[in-house]
CSV table of C-alpha atoms in Angstrom, one decimal:
chain,number,residue,atom,x,y,z
A,24,ASP,CA,98.0,81.1,89.6
A,25,GLY,CA,95.7,81.5,92.6
A,26,SER,CA,97.1,82.5,95.9
A,27,SER,CA,96.1,81.8,99.5
A,28,THR,CA,96.7,83.4,102.8
A,29,THR,CA,96.3,81.9,106.2
A,30,SER,CA,96.4,83.5,109.6
A,31,GLY,CA,96.0,82.4,113.2
A,32,SER,CA,97.5,79.7,115.4
A,33,SER,CA,96.6,76.0,115.4
A,34,SER,CA,97.2,75.9,119.1
A,35,GLU,CA,95.6,79.1,120.3
A,36,GLY,CA,92.1,80.3,119.2
A,37,SER,CA,91.4,77.4,116.9
A,38,SER,CA,88.6,75.7,118.7
A,39,SER,CA,85.5,77.1,120.3
A,40,SER,CA,83.9,76.1,123.6
A,41,GLU,CA,81.6,73.8,121.7
A,42,GLY,CA,84.7,71.9,120.4
A,43,GLY,CA,84.4,73.1,116.8
A,44,SER,CA,86.8,75.0,114.6
A,45,LYS,CA,86.8,78.8,114.4
A,46,LEU,CA,87.8,79.3,110.8
A,47,ILE,CA,86.8,82.1,108.4
A,48,GLY,CA,87.4,81.5,104.7
A,49,MET,CA,87.3,84.2,102.0
A,50,LEU,CA,87.2,83.7,98.3
A,51,LEU,CA,88.3,86.6,96.2
A,52,SER,CA,88.0,86.9,92.5
A,53,THR,CA,91.3,88.8,92.6
A,54,ASN,CA,93.5,89.9,95.4
A,55,THR,CA,95.8,92.0,93.4
A,56,THR,CA,93.8,95.3,93.4
A,57,GLU,CA,94.2,97.8,96.2
A,58,PHE,CA,90.5,97.5,97.2
A,59,PHE,CA,90.6,93.7,97.6
A,60,LYS,CA,94.0,93.8,99.4
A,61,LYS,CA,92.4,96.2,101.9
A,62,VAL,CA,89.3,93.9,102.3
A,63,GLU,CA,91.5,90.9,102.8
A,64,THR,CA,93.8,92.7,105.4
A,65,ALA,CA,90.8,94.0,107.3
A,66,ALA,CA,89.2,90.6,107.5
A,67,LYS,CA,92.4,89.0,108.6
A,68,GLU,CA,93.0,91.6,111.3
A,69,GLU,CA,89.4,91.2,112.6
A,70,CYS,CA,89.8,87.4,112.7
A,71,ASP,CA,93.0,87.7,114.6
A,72,ALA,CA,91.5,90.1,117.1
A,73,LEU,CA,88.5,87.7,117.7
A,74,GLY,CA,90.6,84.5,117.9
A,75,TYR,CA,89.6,83.0,114.6
A,76,ASP,CA,91.8,81.4,112.0
A,77,PHE,CA,91.6,83.0,108.6
A,78,VAL,CA,92.3,81.7,105.1
A,79,SER,CA,91.7,83.4,101.8
A,80,TYR,CA,92.1,82.3,98.2
A,81,GLY,CA,92.4,84.5,95.1
A,82,SER,CA,91.4,83.0,91.8
A,83,ASN,CA,92.7,85.9,89.6
A,84,ASP,CA,89.3,86.2,87.9
A,85,ASP,CA,89.4,82.5,86.8
A,86,ALA,CA,85.9,81.0,87.3
A,87,SER,CA,87.3,77.4,87.3
A,88,LYS,CA,89.7,78.2,90.2
A,89,ASP,CA,86.7,79.7,92.1
A,90,MET,CA,85.0,76.3,91.8
A,91,THR,CA,88.1,74.4,93.0
A,92,ASN,CA,89.1,76.8,95.8
């Protein structure tokens, strides 16, 4: 069972001056270990600080989920 996390606001900080989306996506082989939890949290906090939307997906070490996420 893969999981996903989203952060940010669709009305604030979701489009750049060029009219495009400001979205950062992160694929993690697992988001259950302490290391990857910290990586995900730091990335989410930095995206929030810079006005980017953030989404992450964890595949729980399942290569087929990596391909579909």
